[in-house]
PDB file of C-alpha atoms in Angstrom:
ATOM      1  CA  LEU A   1       7.968  -2.047  12.810  1.00 74.00           C
ATOM      2  CA  VAL A   2      11.110  -4.360  12.759  1.00 81.00           C
ATOM      3  CA  LYS A   3      10.661  -8.623  12.193  1.00 78.00           C
ATOM      4  CA  GLN A   4      13.259 -10.751  11.273  1.00 80.00           C
ATOM      5  CA  GLU A   5      12.682 -14.553  10.739  1.00 79.00           C
ATOM      6  CA  LEU A   6      12.596 -16.658  14.611  1.00 81.00           C
ATOM      7  CA  GLU A   7      13.128 -13.054  16.600  1.00 84.00           C
ATOM      8  CA  CYS A   8      10.483 -10.809  18.635  1.00 82.00           C
ATOM      9  CA  LEU A   9       8.714  -8.131  16.727  1.00 80.00           C
ATOM     10  CA  GLN A  10      10.418  -4.936  17.539  1.00 84.00           C
ATOM     11  CA  ILE A  11       8.750  -1.268  17.642  1.00 80.00           C
ATOM     12  CA  VAL A  12      10.733   1.379  16.950  1.00 83.00           C
ATOM     13  CA  ASP A  13      10.058   5.004  17.595  1.00 82.00           C
ATOM     14  CA  VAL A  14      12.411   6.861  15.584  1.00 86.00           C
ATOM     15  CA  ARG A  15      11.685  10.036  17.024  1.00 89.00           C
ATOM     16  CA  THR A  16      13.022   8.903  20.432  1.00 91.00           C
ATOM     17  CA  SER A  17      14.944   5.522  19.406  1.00 89.00           C
ATOM     18  CA  SER A  18      12.767   3.637  21.907  1.00 89.00           C
ATOM     19  CA  ILE A  19      12.124  -0.025  21.160  1.00 88.00           C
ATOM     20  CA  ILE A  20       9.591  -2.215  22.284  1.00 83.00           C
ATOM     21  CA  HIS A  21      10.146  -6.249  21.950  1.00 83.00           C
ATOM     22  CA  VAL A  22       6.780  -7.896  21.402  1.00 79.00           C
ATOM     23  CA  PRO A  23       7.350 -11.588  23.365  1.00 77.00           C
ATOM     24  CA  ASN A  24       5.509 -14.330  21.558  1.00 74.00           C
ATOM     25  CA  THR A  25       6.301 -13.352  17.672  1.00 72.00           C
ATOM     26  CA  GLU A  26       9.431 -15.336  17.066  1.00 70.00           C
ATOM     27  CA  ASP A  27       7.369 -18.204  15.284  1.00 64.00           C
ATOM     28  CA  VAL A  28       5.395 -15.370  13.639  1.00 67.00           C
ATOM     29  CA  THR A  29       6.444 -13.760  10.453  1.00 67.00           C
ATOM     30  CA  PRO A  30       3.976 -11.766   8.347  1.00 72.00           C
ATOM     31  CA  SER A  31       4.401 -11.233   4.833  1.00 76.00           C
ATOM     32  CA  ALA A  32       3.873  -7.498   5.800  1.00 80.00           C
ATOM     33  CA  PHE A  33       2.341  -5.766   8.547  1.00 80.00           C
ATOM     34  CA  ILE A  34       0.687  -2.163   9.138  1.00 88.00           C
ATOM     35  CA  PHE A  35       0.720  -0.378  12.623  1.00 85.00           C
ATOM     36  CA  LEU A  36      -2.367   0.954  13.764  1.00 91.00           C
ATOM     37  CA  PHE A  37      -0.677   3.749  16.002  1.00 86.00           C
ATOM     38  CA  GLU A  38      -4.053   4.874  17.049  1.00 86.00           C
ATOM     39  CA  ASN A  39      -5.245   1.816  18.611  1.00 89.00           C
ATOM     40  CA  GLN A  40      -1.503   0.665  19.227  1.00 87.00           C
ATOM     41  CA  LEU A  41      -2.190  -2.713  17.485  1.00 91.00           C
ATOM     42  CA  PHE A  42      -0.866  -3.814  14.042  1.00 86.00           C
ATOM     43  CA  LEU A  43      -2.203  -5.588  11.099  1.00 88.00           C
ATOM     44  CA  THR A  44      -0.588  -8.864   9.840  1.00 83.00           C
ATOM     45  CA  PHE A  45      -1.134 -10.183   6.816  1.00 85.00           C
ATOM     46  CA  LYS A  46      -0.114 -13.810   5.951  1.00 82.00           C
ATOM     47  CA  ASP A  47      -1.362 -16.975   3.883  1.00 84.00           C
ATOM     48  CA  ARG A  48      -4.507 -14.784   2.865  1.00 86.00           C
ATOM     49  CA  THR A  49      -5.510 -14.012   6.243  1.00 86.00           C
ATOM     50  CA  VAL A  50      -5.150 -10.577   8.268  1.00 89.00           C
ATOM     51  CA  SER A  51      -5.489 -10.297  11.981  1.00 89.00           C
ATOM     52  CA  VAL A  52      -5.235  -7.503  14.500  1.00 92.00           C
ATOM     53  CA  CYS A  53      -2.610  -7.994  17.295  1.00 86.00           C
ATOM     54  CA  ASN A  54      -1.751  -6.244  20.514  1.00 85.00           C
ATOM     55  CA  PHE A  55       1.884  -5.321  21.708  1.00 77.00           C
ATOM     56  CA  ARG A  56       1.945  -8.804  23.446  1.00 74.00           C
ATOM     57  CA  GLY A  57       1.731 -10.336  19.975  1.00 73.00           C
ATOM     58  CA  GLU A  58      -2.115 -11.536  20.824  1.00 82.00           C
ATOM     59  CA  VAL A  59      -4.283 -11.741  18.091  1.00 86.00           C
ATOM     60  CA  VAL A  60      -7.079  -9.279  19.308  1.00 92.00           C
ATOM     61  CA  THR A  61      -9.267  -9.882  15.985  1.00 93.00           C
ATOM     62  CA  ARG A  62     -10.004 -12.314  13.354  1.00 90.00           C
ATOM     63  CA  PHE A  63     -11.602 -11.635  10.262  1.00 88.00           C
ATOM     64  CA  ASN A  64     -14.802 -13.440   9.685  1.00 77.00           C
ATOM     65  CA  ASP A  65     -15.484 -12.826   6.140  1.00 79.00           C
ATOM     66  CA  HIS A  66     -12.166 -11.264   5.043  1.00 82.00           C
ATOM     67  CA  ARG A  67      -9.510 -13.909   2.995  1.00 86.00           C
ATOM     68  CA  LEU A  68      -7.208 -11.869   0.725  1.00 88.00           C
ATOM     69  CA  PHE A  69      -7.100 -12.718  -2.842  1.00 88.00           C
ATOM     70  CA  TYR A  70      -3.395 -12.811  -3.606  1.00 83.00           C
ATOM     71  CA  PRO A  71      -1.556 -15.469  -0.858  1.00 80.00           C
ATOM     72  CA  ASP A  72       1.142 -13.322   0.938  1.00 71.00           C
ATOM     73  CA  SER A  73       0.287 -10.032  -0.854  1.00 68.00           C
ATOM     74  CA  GLY A  74       2.002  -6.788   0.354  1.00 73.00           C
ATOM     75  CA  THR A  75      -0.368  -4.229   1.034  1.00 82.00           C
ATOM     76  CA  ASN A  76      -1.279  -2.523  -2.364  1.00 83.00           C
ATOM     77  CA  ASN A  77      -4.337  -4.186  -2.186  1.00 89.00           C
ATOM     78  CA  VAL A  78      -5.430  -2.743   1.268  1.00 92.00           C
ATOM     79  CA  PHE A  79      -6.506   0.360   2.430  1.00 95.00           C
ATOM     80  CA  VAL A  80      -7.204   1.547   6.387  1.00 95.00           C
ATOM     81  CA  THR A  81      -9.156   4.522   6.897  1.00 96.00           C
ATOM     82  CA  SER A  82      -7.755   7.815   8.382  1.00 95.00           C
ATOM     83  CA  ALA A  83      -9.535   7.019  11.764  1.00 95.00           C
ATOM     84  CA  GLN A  84      -7.977   3.249  11.663  1.00 95.00           C
ATOM     85  CA  ASP A  85     -11.631   1.626  12.210  1.00 95.00           C
ATOM     86  CA  TYR A  86     -12.169  -0.151   8.816  1.00 96.00           C
ATOM     87  CA  ILE A  87      -9.851  -1.769   6.378  1.00 95.00           C
ATOM     88  CA  ILE A  88     -10.386  -1.941   2.625  1.00 95.00           C
ATOM     89  CA  ALA A  89      -9.027  -5.000   1.067  1.00 93.00           C
ATOM     90  CA  TYR A  90      -9.452  -7.149  -2.138  1.00 92.00           C
ATOM     91  CA  CYS A  91     -10.744 -10.437  -1.454  1.00 91.00           C
ATOM     92  CA  LYS A  92     -11.397 -13.742  -2.492  1.00 87.00           C
ATOM     93  CA  ALA A  93     -15.119 -14.260  -3.571  1.00 82.00           C
ATOM     94  CA  THR A  94     -16.924 -16.255  -0.763  1.00 69.00           C
ATOM     95  CA  ASP A  95     -18.495 -18.199  -3.261  1.00 57.00           C
ATOM     96  CA  ASP A  96     -18.570 -19.678  -6.600  1.00 40.00           C
ATOM     97  CA  VAL A  97     -21.572 -17.430  -6.852  1.00 37.00           C
ATOM     98  CA  ASP A  98     -19.502 -14.607  -6.662  1.00 39.00           C
ATOM     99  CA  ALA A  99     -16.850 -15.696  -9.063  1.00 39.00           C
ATOM    100  CA  HIS A 100     -18.723 -16.471 -11.747  1.00 39.00           C
ATOM    101  CA  ALA A 101     -21.766 -13.728 -11.255  1.00 37.00           C
ATOM    102  CA  ASN A 102     -23.117 -11.486 -13.817  1.00 34.00           C
ATOM    103  CA  ARG A 103     -20.321 -11.075 -17.018  1.00 34.00           C
ATOM    104  CA  GLY A 104     -21.582  -7.424 -17.565  1.00 32.00           C
ATOM    105  CA  THR A 105     -19.709  -4.386 -17.311  1.00 33.00           C
ATOM    106  CA  GLY A 106     -21.242  -1.205 -15.928  1.00 34.00           C
ATOM    107  CA  ALA A 107     -23.801  -2.400 -13.274  1.00 33.00           C
ATOM    108  CA  ILE A 108     -24.519  -1.320  -9.970  1.00 33.00           C
ATOM    109  CA  ALA A 109     -22.188  -2.977  -7.010  1.00 43.00           C
ATOM    110  CA  ALA A 110     -23.120  -3.632  -3.287  1.00 43.00           C
ATOM    111  CA  ASN A 111     -23.896  -1.175  -0.957  1.00 46.00           C
ATOM    112  CA  GLY A 112     -25.215   1.442  -3.276  1.00 50.00           C
ATOM    113  CA  PHE A 113     -21.842   1.696  -4.769  1.00 52.00           C
ATOM    114  CA  SER A 114     -21.896   2.414  -8.801  1.00 55.00           C
ATOM    115  CA  ALA A 115     -18.909   1.531 -10.891  1.00 55.00           C
ATOM    116  CA  SER A 116     -17.280   3.155 -13.732  1.00 55.00           C
ATOM    117  CA  ALA A 117     -14.416   2.454 -15.788  1.00 53.00           C
ATOM    118  CA  ILE A 118     -12.152   5.656 -16.006  1.00 52.00           C
ATOM    119  CA  SER A 119      -8.934   4.608 -18.127  1.00 50.00           C
ATOM    120  CA  GLY A 120      -8.057   1.777 -19.484  1.00 52.00           C
ATOM    121  CA  GLY A 121      -9.051  -0.388 -22.060  1.00 52.00           C
ATOM    122  CA  GLY A 122      -9.446  -3.796 -23.453  1.00 53.00           C
ATOM    123  CA  ALA A 123     -12.295  -6.775 -22.792  1.00 48.00           C
ATOM    124  CA  PRO A 124     -14.670  -6.640 -20.123  1.00 49.00           C
ATOM    125  CA  LEU A 125     -13.008  -9.132 -17.181  1.00 45.00           C
ATOM    126  CA  LEU A 126     -14.982 -11.426 -15.384  1.00 43.00           C
ATOM    127  CA  PRO A 127     -15.438 -10.392 -11.510  1.00 47.00           C
ATOM    128  CA  ALA A 128     -12.763 -13.076  -9.804  1.00 75.00           C
ATOM    129  CA  GLY A 129     -13.139 -11.480  -6.271  1.00 88.00           C
ATOM    130  CA  THR A 130     -14.558  -8.877  -4.171  1.00 90.00           C
ATOM    131  CA  ILE A 131     -13.766  -5.695  -2.580  1.00 91.00           C
ATOM    132  CA  ASN A 132     -14.706  -6.371   1.224  1.00 92.00           C
ATOM    133  CA  VAL A 133     -14.647  -3.589   4.280  1.00 94.00           C
ATOM    134  CA  SER A 134     -14.222  -4.884   7.778  1.00 95.00           C
ATOM    135  CA  ASN A 135     -14.468  -3.528  10.644  1.00 96.00           C
ATOM    136  CA  ILE A 136     -10.837  -3.390  12.127  1.00 95.00           C
ATOM    137  CA  MET A 137     -12.139  -3.693  15.999  1.00 94.00           C
ATOM    138  CA  THR A 138     -14.846  -6.637  15.375  1.00 94.00           C
ATOM    139  CA  GLY A 139     -13.674  -8.677  12.196  1.00 93.00           C
ATOM    140  CA  LYS A 140     -16.965  -8.122  10.685  1.00 93.00           C
ATOM    141  CA  CYS A 141     -17.417  -7.718   6.851  1.00 92.00           C
ATOM    142  CA  VAL A 142     -19.740  -4.502   6.686  1.00 93.00           C
ATOM    143  CA  ALA A 143     -19.749  -4.409   2.976  1.00 90.00           C
ATOM    144  CA  ARG A 144     -18.825  -6.212   0.164  1.00 88.00           C
ATOM    145  CA  ILE A 145     -18.007  -4.863  -3.673  1.00 85.00           C
ATOM    146  CA  GLY A 146     -17.807  -6.277  -6.582  1.00 78.00           C
ATOM    147  CA  ARG A 147     -20.614  -8.994  -6.795  1.00 66.00           C
ATOM    148  CA  GLY A 148     -22.165  -9.024 -10.490  1.00 61.00           C
ATOM    149  CA  ILE A 149     -19.812  -6.520 -12.173  1.00 60.00           C
ATOM    150  CA  GLY A 150     -16.981  -6.901 -14.527  1.00 59.00           C
ATOM    151  CA  GLY A 151     -13.265  -5.365 -13.445  1.00 48.00           C
ATOM    152  CA  ILE A 152     -12.537  -6.869 -10.109  1.00 78.00           C
ATOM    153  CA  ARG A 153     -10.086  -9.351 -11.530  1.00 83.00           C
ATOM    154  CA  ASP A 154      -6.261  -8.894 -11.324  1.00 85.00           C
ATOM    155  CA  VAL A 155      -6.440  -6.151  -9.161  1.00 89.00           C
ATOM    156  CA  THR A 156      -2.850  -4.544  -8.383  1.00 89.00           C
ATOM    157  CA  ALA A 157      -3.923  -1.007  -6.557  1.00 91.00           C
ATOM    158  CA  LEU A 158      -6.834   0.105  -4.281  1.00 92.00           C
ATOM    159  CA  TYR A 159      -7.248   3.318  -2.910  1.00 95.00           C
ATOM    160  CA  PHE A 160     -10.418   5.246  -1.013  1.00 95.00           C
ATOM    161  CA  ASN A 161     -10.919   8.842  -0.889  1.00 96.00           C
ATOM    162  CA  GLU A 162     -12.459   9.478   2.317  1.00 95.00           C
ATOM    163  CA  GLU A 163     -13.519  12.583   1.825  1.00 95.00           C
ATOM    164  CA  ARG A 164     -15.100  12.039  -1.726  1.00 95.00           C
ATOM    165  CA  ASN A 165     -16.586   8.327  -0.747  1.00 93.00           C
ATOM    166  CA  GLU A 166     -15.098   7.325  -3.793  1.00 94.00           C
ATOM    167  CA  LEU A 167     -12.891   3.946  -4.142  1.00 93.00           C
ATOM    168  CA  TYR A 168     -10.228   3.347  -7.262  1.00 94.00           C
ATOM    169  CA  VAL A 169      -9.299   0.199  -8.154  1.00 92.00           C
ATOM    170  CA  GLY A 170      -6.396  -0.592 -10.672  1.00 91.00           C
ATOM    171  CA  THR A 171      -5.833  -3.677 -12.394  1.00 87.00           C
ATOM    172  CA  LYS A 172      -2.908  -5.414 -14.037  1.00 87.00           C
ATOM    173  CA  ALA A 173      -4.550  -4.734 -17.533  1.00 86.00           C
ATOM    174  CA  GLY A 174      -3.952  -1.096 -17.009  1.00 90.00           C
ATOM    175  CA  ILE A 175      -8.132  -0.392 -15.837  1.00 88.00           C
ATOM    176  CA  LEU A 176      -8.689   2.214 -13.405  1.00 91.00           C
ATOM    177  CA  LEU A 177     -11.860   1.486 -11.737  1.00 88.00           C
ATOM    178  CA  LYS A 178     -13.831   4.029  -9.496  1.00 91.00           C
ATOM    179  CA  PHE A 179     -16.450   3.216  -7.211  1.00 88.00           C
ATOM    180  CA  ALA A 180     -18.824   5.936  -5.845  1.00 87.00           C
ATOM    181  CA  GLN A 181     -22.309   6.217  -3.975  1.00 78.00           C
TER     182      GLN A 181
END
C-alpha cells in the first residue's frame, strides 16, 4: 500500500508489479493502514478511529465501540487475527466507570480471561483503557478486556497467540501482561 498526501491510494503487487489505484482517496491520509488480503479490504487508522474500506475507497465498516487509545497510533497496539475476522486493539475506556474501576492488580477480566503479570515490576497501575475485540465485517465489539484490573495503562505493544488463546500486552513501564482463558 502506498499513500501520499493529496494522492490516491495505490496497492502495489510486489510479485507482478501491477498497481491498483483506489479512487476517491485523495483527501484521506490515515496514520496507518493494514491490508486485509483475504477479504480484499483494508483497515485505516486516523484520529483514534478505525474503518474498513474497499478498493473503491468506500468505507464498508465503522466500529461502534472501538476508539483507539492513542490518537494517530501505529499498529503496535493492534492485532488482526489470521482469518482476518477480528481486530484486537488498545482502546479508550467507554466511560468513567471503566477508567477508574477497581484499582486491584490480579483480577478476572471480561469474557473469562484471567490476567497475570509475567515480567516487569513497579507499583500496580490503574486501568486507563481496555483491550477491545471487534468483528471486522460488522464493526461490533464482541469482547472488552480490562475492566477492573490493573495494568491496562500506557500499552506499547499487543499480541494475540491464536493457538493458545493468549493475549500478551506490554506497557511503557516494562510490564508484560498475559491474558488467558
